[in-house]
Amino acid sequence: MTGLASSIERRNGVSLWRQIADKILQGIASGDFAENAALPPEVALAERYGVNRHTVRSAIAALVQEGVLRAEQGRGTFVLSRKRLSYPIGARTRFSTGLQGQTSERHIALLSSSTEPASRRIAEALGIAKGAAVIRLETRGEADGHAVSRATTWFDAKRFAGIEDAMAQTGSITTSLKRFGINDYLRHSTVLSARHADADDLAALDLQPGAIVLVTVAVNVTLDGQPIQFAESRFPAERVELNLSAGD
Amino acid sequence: MTGLASSIERRNGVSLWRQIADKILQGIASGDFAENAALPPEVALAERYGVNRHTVRSAIAALVQEGVLRAEQGRGTFVLSRKRLSYPIGARTRFSTGLQGQTSERHIALLSSSTEPASRRIAEALGIAKGAAVIRLETRGEADGHAVSRATTWFDAKRFAGIEDAMAQTGSITTSLKRFGINDYLRHSTVLSARHADADDLAALDLQPGAIVLVTVAVNVTLDGQPIQFAESRFPAERVELNLSAGD
DNA sequence: TATAATTGTCTATATCAATAGACAAATTTT
DNA sequence: AAAATTTGTCTATTGATATAGACAATTATA
């Protein structure tokens, strides 16, 4: 993108082969390495990045394992087509409508649910007393069989009693909220950060260790500003980008 | 936040000491380890994360080097206060106004500028012909002496001839644009992703290898929708979070 | 003042990461 | 058919990473 050659750093806690695997992923994302085409040969990559051919091979092996590349002896190593989903974030964004046109199948799977006392932070966000009961939902967003998000969502237990059953049945938060008389709601605030995926993310999102997740912490409110939902969502950075559209 | 214990992954290309350094940073960010207070002793951390004490010491050494912790023999290891900046992103966000109240000093430093032909992508974003001349600015955002952003910005060279001089003088894009008759503008679209910092990011943002950067790609437009600016910005995830406020 | 708790330093060992070179196996090109 | 290209496998060597244990140095506590 910027066109600046970015080199490789040594003895920094991240192995060279993983840094080069990341570089190749970047190259694919930026169009530097075309999809369905052959990557430069291993010796060329080794020279480009200033490392040994075997180090490049380790990086390629990891990406083959992740399903990003396919190596064929005598022919070359090929980039498999796998576009990043562009996930829109706006005041009225909904999971399924946002991905329309990019995927054919999408839904939210309820992994688990529980009732617990509200921490200070969640109580503040939902405008209830600290320690009041809240329902926590652990969910995974899926599109075309691939995990694209992993979220933890809290609702006021008094107002939304039984919402976990609605979620399990409908696979949609928007539809579930309609059962509680909420036909429309807005995204009030979203705070965004990024970190390395933890063990839970790795398992739920089918990622390789070392992967990066985008993290959003959001509060949804009714049209008159009443908070109804507090959520932390994790998105695999290698498969998803967040699109902050204006005017929504 | 989610309360799920997240463990450590081995032989994944990221060394244990760096994973544990990341965990400690997370712990500080989440309030698990209070600022200005002592961290649990090394033996306790080693047991908590299931690694050797010396591995914990490597992680602590890295964080001491980064200025996050201070170790005192016989007393303990202490968390230095260093809050993450919350950087607001909205239709009318400006660098300096957005950080008001969080820092006392802030400005944008112009690292370099150049004129080059527009790539296809930049031409499309700016609504000009591919290959037409564009001005590229490489800038660094600083707050209280700390680097908080690193951006590459493109302008139509015909319309904004000499904007690099205005930037160098004023240290503000908003002020520079006023010289070209633009008193107000909007953030039209922003696409967000995350990746490991490359060599350029490391140097410009004063990061340690392995750090994560948030990346935004944005187009700014005049009030009547005419594109004026295309920018890719990198933010150090350990020091900055992006706050997508509603209703802006 | 003595004891406990905590960080700092040293030695030793095993495994992982990276480099180096040689050659085999499969495919494409000449 | 032969040569060139490219991925796959093997051995060997060096340095970084991680574990293990012992003890010193410093500070807080009983």
XYZ file of C-alpha atoms (C1' of nucleotides) in Angstrom:
556
model
C 0.000 0.000 0.000
C 2.475 2.571 1.111
C 5.049 0.958 -1.081
C 7.621 1.160 1.659
C 9.801 -1.907 1.758
C 9.383 -3.316 5.250
C 12.041 -5.681 6.367
C 12.265 -8.437 8.901
C 13.287 -8.075 12.538
C 15.386 -10.650 14.316
C 15.502 -11.866 17.925
C 12.330 -10.076 18.967
C 10.230 -12.971 20.249
C 8.522 -13.544 16.913
C 10.182 -16.161 14.753
C 11.283 -15.267 11.242
C 9.089 -17.882 9.632
C 5.998 -16.388 11.260
C 6.959 -12.872 10.250
C 7.401 -14.050 6.679
C 4.106 -15.917 6.780
C 2.519 -12.622 7.868
C 4.272 -10.810 5.028
C 2.950 -13.282 2.492
C -0.552 -12.840 3.893
C -0.148 -9.069 3.591
C 1.089 -9.513 0.046
C -2.013 -11.510 -0.822
C -4.298 -8.964 0.858
C -2.655 -6.060 -0.961
C -2.808 -7.803 -4.308
C 0.954 -8.078 -4.483
C 0.507 -11.831 -4.866
C -2.473 -12.529 -7.081
C -5.064 -15.118 -6.103
C -5.035 -18.447 -7.928
C -1.583 -17.600 -9.267
C 1.815 -18.956 -8.333
C 3.850 -17.332 -5.606
C 7.443 -16.441 -6.533
C 9.693 -19.513 -6.163
C 11.135 -20.212 -2.728
C 14.625 -19.054 -3.664
C 13.251 -15.726 -4.911
C 11.237 -15.201 -1.726
C 14.268 -16.094 0.374
C 16.298 -13.475 -1.421
C 13.538 -10.867 -1.257
C 13.205 -11.222 2.498
C 16.877 -11.829 3.167
C 16.475 -15.224 4.805
C 17.332 -18.814 4.083
C 15.181 -20.864 1.752
C 14.315 -23.260 4.575
C 12.916 -20.378 6.603
C 10.649 -19.464 3.708
C 9.629 -23.101 3.532
C 8.600 -23.026 7.196
C 6.430 -19.978 6.526
C 4.864 -21.620 3.487
C 4.253 -24.824 5.430
C 2.323 -22.846 8.051
C 0.189 -21.150 5.394
C -0.461 -24.457 3.645
C -1.601 -25.765 7.016
C -3.916 -22.756 7.353
C -5.363 -23.399 3.922
C -4.068 -20.184 2.378
C -1.572 -21.762 -0.019
C -1.186 -25.032 -1.903
C 2.286 -26.302 -2.843
C 2.828 -28.604 -5.831
C 6.164 -30.221 -6.400
C 7.752 -29.193 -9.661
C 5.050 -26.601 -10.431
C 5.036 -24.007 -7.717
C 3.105 -22.720 -4.695
C -0.305 -21.272 -5.386
C -2.481 -18.708 -3.646
C -5.935 -20.107 -2.926
C -8.796 -17.673 -3.304
C -10.065 -16.525 0.055
C -11.156 -12.940 0.242
C -11.397 -11.027 3.469
C -14.927 -10.254 4.484
C -15.662 -6.571 4.794
C -17.820 -6.187 7.868
C -19.716 -2.888 7.976
C -19.945 -1.022 11.257
C -22.484 1.724 11.530
C -25.314 2.900 13.744
C -27.759 0.428 12.211
C -25.492 -2.450 11.313
C -26.881 -5.928 11.743
C -24.806 -9.055 11.389
C -26.729 -10.781 8.607
C -27.750 -7.755 6.576
C -24.244 -6.316 6.707
C -22.722 -9.247 4.920
C -25.341 -9.435 2.191
C -23.860 -10.057 -1.203
C -20.561 -11.285 0.171
C -21.729 -14.646 1.462
C -24.614 -16.956 0.728
C -25.154 -18.363 4.206
C -24.739 -16.689 7.574
C -26.033 -17.091 11.110
C -25.066 -16.730 14.731
C -24.514 -19.858 16.805
C -25.157 -19.714 20.548
C -22.226 -21.446 22.260
C -23.357 -21.009 25.854
C -25.367 -18.742 28.103
C -25.365 -17.934 31.802
C -26.763 -15.518 34.337
C -24.346 -13.613 36.533
C -24.104 -10.428 38.588
C -23.176 -7.343 36.609
C -19.651 -6.061 36.983
C -19.209 -2.342 37.479
C -18.405 -1.775 33.858
C -21.361 -3.734 32.509
C -23.726 -2.162 35.001
C -22.653 1.303 33.899
C -23.023 0.445 30.240
C -26.503 -1.023 30.713
C -27.621 1.610 33.196
C -28.453 -0.852 35.958
C -27.178 -1.397 39.501
C -23.844 -3.109 40.003
C -24.446 -6.727 40.970
C -27.876 -6.868 39.324
C -28.441 -10.050 37.314
C -27.379 -10.009 33.672
C -27.605 -12.679 30.990
C -24.369 -13.456 29.220
C -24.389 -15.016 25.761
C -21.323 -16.518 24.132
C -21.838 -16.598 20.380
C -20.025 -17.306 17.158
C -20.855 -15.656 13.840
C -20.530 -17.924 10.824
C -20.594 -17.189 7.112
C -20.410 -19.961 4.533
C -19.211 -22.363 7.192
C -16.332 -20.137 8.273
C -16.201 -18.504 11.678
C -16.036 -14.735 11.223
C -16.761 -13.450 14.722
C -16.802 -14.489 18.356
C -18.820 -12.350 20.744
C -19.774 -12.067 24.391
C -23.031 -10.187 24.933
C -24.746 -9.023 28.111
C -28.437 -8.159 28.633
C -30.336 -6.965 31.676
C -31.757 -10.256 33.022
C -34.893 -8.620 34.380
C -35.944 -7.059 31.122
C -34.751 -9.783 28.737
C -35.510 -12.962 30.664
C -35.306 -15.948 28.326
C -33.511 -14.192 25.490
C -31.012 -17.054 25.395
C -33.786 -19.401 24.251
C -34.867 -16.969 21.558
C -31.256 -16.722 20.361
C -30.831 -20.478 20.244
C -34.012 -20.827 18.189
C -33.653 -17.944 15.775
C -29.900 -17.536 15.454
C -30.405 -13.783 15.306
C -30.198 -11.094 17.944
C -32.366 -8.715 15.952
C -35.161 -11.274 15.734
C -34.801 -12.200 19.393
C -35.129 -8.584 20.480
C -38.423 -8.294 18.603
C -39.926 -10.740 21.087
C -39.247 -8.157 23.750
C -40.925 -5.381 21.825
C -37.777 -3.904 20.347
C -38.140 -3.461 16.604
C -35.267 -1.105 16.072
C -32.086 -0.160 17.870
C -28.916 1.817 17.298
C -25.251 1.236 17.898
C -24.445 3.898 20.458
C -20.704 3.596 20.966
C -17.984 1.291 19.737
C -14.445 1.101 21.048
C -11.977 -0.706 18.892
C -8.692 -2.400 19.666
C -6.550 -5.325 18.530
C -4.546 -8.052 20.232
C -3.210 -11.534 19.713
C -5.860 -14.228 19.739
C -6.112 -16.072 23.049
C -6.796 -19.785 23.409
C -10.564 -19.291 23.336
C -10.385 -17.195 20.163
C -8.099 -19.744 18.515
C -10.546 -22.551 19.129
C -13.756 -20.666 18.317
C -12.464 -18.889 15.224
C -10.346 -21.773 13.942
C -7.170 -19.709 13.942
C -3.512 -20.594 14.146
C -1.554 -19.457 17.202
C -0.141 -15.972 16.762
C -3.169 -14.734 14.831
C -4.511 -11.234 15.447
C -8.087 -10.406 16.413
C -9.886 -7.106 16.091
C -11.879 -6.375 19.239
C -14.942 -4.150 19.396
C -16.728 -3.174 22.588
C -20.145 -1.775 21.783
C -23.313 -0.552 23.469
C -26.619 -0.785 21.609
C -29.508 1.451 22.583
C -33.177 1.862 21.730
C -34.236 4.794 19.562
C -34.811 6.882 22.698
C -31.327 6.167 24.007
C -32.056 3.429 26.531
C -29.155 0.924 26.674
C -30.196 -2.648 25.948
C -27.084 -4.584 25.070
C -23.373 -4.578 25.872
C -21.100 -6.668 23.679
C -17.457 -7.499 23.124
C -16.807 -9.013 19.685
C -13.644 -10.527 18.321
C -12.961 -10.731 14.564
C -10.076 -12.644 12.934
C -7.992 -9.897 11.312
C -6.819 -12.230 8.571
C -10.355 -12.909 7.373
C -12.297 -9.799 8.310
C -11.923 -6.063 7.939
C -14.269 -3.558 9.533
C -15.839 -0.994 7.282
C -16.893 2.183 9.077
C -19.320 3.591 6.554
C -20.408 7.172 6.926
C -23.956 8.437 6.964
C -25.488 5.414 8.606
C -13.372 -9.007 30.347
C -14.872 -12.283 29.297
C -13.360 -13.894 32.327
C -12.235 -16.871 30.309
C -8.804 -18.084 31.289
C -6.677 -17.977 28.162
C -3.591 -20.086 28.154
C -0.299 -20.032 26.333
C 0.454 -21.733 23.031
C 3.755 -23.401 22.318
C 5.799 -23.797 19.122
C 3.642 -21.433 17.102
C 6.268 -18.961 15.972
C 5.738 -16.588 18.878
C 8.070 -17.133 21.807
C 6.618 -17.788 25.238
C 8.205 -14.710 26.778
C 6.539 -12.465 24.208
C 3.171 -14.128 24.688
C 3.475 -13.604 28.415
C 4.560 -9.996 27.928
C 1.395 -9.543 25.857
C -0.666 -11.175 28.594
C 0.735 -8.835 31.212
C -0.063 -5.870 28.955
C -3.592 -7.176 28.571
C -3.823 -7.605 32.317
C -2.831 -3.994 32.813
C -5.273 -2.781 30.164
C -8.141 -4.769 31.684
C -7.375 -3.576 35.188
C -6.381 -7.055 36.287
C -3.030 -5.584 37.319
C -3.556 -2.176 38.872
C -1.416 0.755 37.854
C 1.264 1.930 40.286
C 0.850 -1.332 42.205
C 3.091 -4.374 42.392
C 2.698 -7.214 39.937
C 2.360 -10.685 41.468
C 5.816 -12.088 42.258
C 7.664 -13.882 39.485
C 7.068 -17.338 40.942
C 3.326 -16.683 41.126
C 3.222 -15.470 37.519
C 5.240 -18.477 36.421
C 2.736 -20.788 38.053
C -0.263 -18.872 36.731
C 0.951 -19.118 33.142
C 2.474 -22.566 33.496
C 6.011 -21.602 32.544
C 9.407 -21.339 34.168
C 10.285 -18.356 36.316
C 13.086 -17.411 33.931
C 10.598 -17.194 31.075
C 8.514 -14.765 33.099
C 11.679 -12.804 33.792
C 12.333 -12.500 30.041
C 8.828 -11.116 29.548
C 9.268 -8.653 32.410
C 12.653 -7.589 31.072
C 11.059 -6.738 27.726
C 8.321 -4.686 29.404
C 10.859 -2.895 31.590
C 12.699 -2.072 28.372
C 9.454 -0.718 26.909
C 8.902 1.433 29.975
C 5.736 -0.362 31.087
C 7.150 -1.911 34.271
C 9.824 -1.077 36.808
C 11.521 -3.885 38.758
C 13.026 -3.249 42.196
C 15.126 -5.896 43.849
C 13.649 -7.058 47.126
C 10.448 -5.044 46.684
C 8.690 -6.226 43.580
C 7.830 -5.270 40.014
C 5.574 -2.272 39.568
C 3.147 -1.197 36.882
C 3.895 2.301 35.664
C 0.918 4.458 34.807
C 0.458 4.744 31.071
C -3.099 4.911 29.894
C -4.134 4.035 26.377
C -5.276 7.025 24.412
C -8.829 6.777 23.175
C -8.835 8.118 19.656
C -12.290 9.112 18.434
C -13.282 8.234 14.874
C -16.335 9.934 13.454
C -17.435 11.896 10.420
C -15.939 15.107 11.786
C -13.000 13.815 13.755
C -9.854 15.926 13.708
C -6.592 14.777 15.198
C -6.021 17.550 17.702
C -9.607 18.191 18.775
C -10.240 14.487 19.215
C -7.601 14.109 21.873
C -8.609 17.167 23.859
C -8.566 16.580 27.565
C -6.439 13.450 27.309
C -3.141 15.123 26.487
C -1.675 18.550 26.963
C 0.414 18.725 23.793
C -0.272 17.298 20.364
C 0.723 17.936 16.783
C 1.476 16.239 13.498
C 5.075 16.058 12.299
C 5.745 15.924 8.562
C 8.367 13.230 7.988
C 8.638 13.526 4.222
C 6.656 14.447 1.140
C 6.807 13.526 -2.519
C 4.893 13.777 -5.750
C 4.116 10.600 -7.636
C 1.655 9.184 -10.172
C -1.604 7.929 -8.682
C -2.045 4.173 -8.454
C -5.367 2.773 -9.570
C -6.667 2.578 -6.044
C -5.700 6.110 -5.084
C -7.015 7.499 -8.345
C -10.375 5.852 -7.732
C -10.549 7.131 -4.178
C -9.702 10.696 -5.178
C -11.804 10.660 -8.325
C -8.927 11.502 -10.665
C -7.293 9.741 -13.597
C -4.886 6.896 -12.924
C -1.329 8.159 -13.255
C -2.265 11.770 -12.508
C 0.136 13.472 -10.096
C -0.619 13.149 -6.397
C 1.198 14.523 -3.371
C 2.119 11.980 -0.742
C 2.730 13.065 2.853
C 4.340 10.817 5.447
C 3.374 12.061 8.902
C 3.589 11.110 12.532
C 1.035 12.150 15.159
C 2.506 12.955 18.546
C 0.871 13.571 21.901
C 2.903 14.549 24.965
C 6.077 13.474 23.212
C 4.782 9.980 22.430
C 4.097 8.819 18.899
C 0.439 7.846 18.615
C -0.048 7.538 14.871
C 1.827 7.126 11.606
C 0.007 8.070 8.432
C 0.476 8.210 4.681
C -1.795 10.740 2.985
C -2.446 11.473 -0.675
C -3.830 14.662 -2.227
C -4.569 15.611 -5.832
C -1.383 17.507 -6.776
C -3.198 19.822 -9.177
C -5.702 21.061 -6.638
C -3.482 21.061 -3.545
C -0.122 22.193 -4.930
C 2.153 23.191 -2.058
C 0.132 21.582 0.726
C 3.299 19.912 1.998
C 4.704 23.348 2.872
C 1.522 24.309 4.679
C 1.662 21.054 6.646
C 5.285 21.589 7.602
C 4.490 25.078 8.857
C 1.211 24.510 10.645
C 1.484 20.896 11.780
C -2.208 20.489 11.056
C -4.058 19.105 8.058
C -7.228 20.972 8.950
C -5.400 24.314 8.993
C -3.527 23.500 5.789
C -6.749 22.725 3.957
C -8.120 26.136 4.869
C -5.462 27.681 2.646
C -7.137 25.902 -0.219
C -10.563 27.184 0.648
C -11.722 24.102 2.500
C -13.140 25.072 5.873
C -14.954 21.857 6.608
C -14.799 18.274 5.476
C -16.203 14.873 6.383
C -14.801 11.399 6.827
C -16.527 9.522 4.063
C -15.410 5.939 4.571
C -13.005 4.125 6.852
C -11.833 0.560 6.514
C -10.181 -0.929 9.521
C -7.748 -3.795 9.926
C -4.845 -4.897 12.110
C -1.451 -6.452 11.529
C 1.988 -6.779 13.042
C 4.046 -3.606 12.891
C 6.557 -3.543 10.056
C 10.045 -2.055 10.275
C 8.832 1.410 9.332
C 6.091 1.343 11.972
C 8.527 0.116 14.596
C 10.877 2.996 13.987
C 8.275 5.742 13.599
C 6.073 4.682 16.502
C 8.885 3.630 18.809
C 7.530 0.109 19.170
C 9.136 -3.182 20.059
C 9.187 -5.892 17.387
C 6.066 -8.019 17.447
C 3.804 -5.093 18.315
C 0.379 -4.792 16.719
C -0.845 -1.784 14.765
C -4.416 -0.804 13.975
C -4.704 0.292 10.350
C -7.364 2.640 8.998
C -7.819 3.484 5.342
C -10.000 6.542 5.001
C -11.341 8.937 2.383
C -12.224 12.493 3.380
C -14.656 14.512 1.303
C -15.961 18.074 1.146
C -19.478 18.788 2.352
C -20.799 18.222 -1.160
C -19.117 14.832 -1.414
C -16.039 15.701 -3.443
C -13.064 13.522 -2.376
C -10.045 15.519 -1.247
C -7.848 13.180 0.761
C -6.944 9.505 0.892
C -5.069 8.286 3.956
C -3.727 5.131 5.532
C -3.031 5.552 9.259
C -1.319 3.163 11.635
C -1.940 3.296 15.398
C 0.018 1.325 18.025
C -2.593 -1.008 19.535
C -0.827 -1.024 22.890
C -1.158 2.733 23.278
C -4.253 3.663 21.304
C -7.826 2.476 21.011
C -10.247 3.794 18.424
C -13.543 5.123 19.663
C -16.311 4.991 17.088
C -18.732 7.455 18.594
C -22.254 7.526 17.312
C -24.112 10.571 16.088
C -21.097 12.406 14.770
C 17.859 -8.468 64.737
C 16.530 -12.404 62.578
C 13.390 -14.239 59.076
C 10.803 -14.207 55.051
C 9.852 -12.540 50.572
C 11.394 -10.924 46.259
C 14.446 -9.732 42.432
C 19.234 -10.607 40.345
C 22.937 -13.668 38.656
C 25.173 -17.834 37.501
C 25.702 -22.681 35.487
C 23.818 -26.471 32.912
C 20.848 -28.900 29.634
C 17.371 -29.826 26.074
C 14.613 -28.162 22.333
C 13.360 -24.831 18.745
C 14.761 -21.632 15.071
C 17.744 -20.427 11.313
C 21.445 -21.177 8.146
C 24.027 -24.097 4.854
C 24.677 -27.542 1.416
C 23.569 -31.567 -1.306
C 20.570 -34.212 -3.813
C 15.904 -36.447 -5.002
C 11.293 -35.979 -7.256
C 8.038 -33.844 -10.147
C 6.905 -30.626 -13.686
C 7.670 -27.507 -17.457
C 10.485 -25.812 -21.170
C 13.748 -26.349 -24.870
C 14.903 -36.608 -24.825
C 17.432 -33.493 -22.445
C 17.756 -29.418 -19.706
C 15.983 -26.187 -16.627
C 12.879 -25.047 -12.957
C 10.719 -25.876 -8.728
C 9.284 -28.294 -4.544
C 10.661 -32.142 -1.184
C 13.930 -34.496 1.947
C 18.079 -35.315 4.366
C 22.333 -34.132 7.338
C 24.921 -30.825 9.979
C 25.943 -26.605 12.627
C 25.012 -22.405 15.222
C 22.385 -19.384 18.113
C 17.993 -18.349 20.536
C 14.415 -20.169 23.619
C 12.871 -22.613 27.702
C 13.545 -25.360 31.767
C 15.974 -26.452 36.121
C 18.446 -25.544 40.255
C 21.342 -22.985 43.405
C 22.553 -18.985 45.654
C 23.415 -13.807 46.158
C 21.474 -9.115 47.064
C 17.922 -6.201 48.596
C 13.849 -5.018 50.989
C 9.961 -5.724 54.063
C 8.171 -8.064 58.075
C 7.952 -10.527 62.500
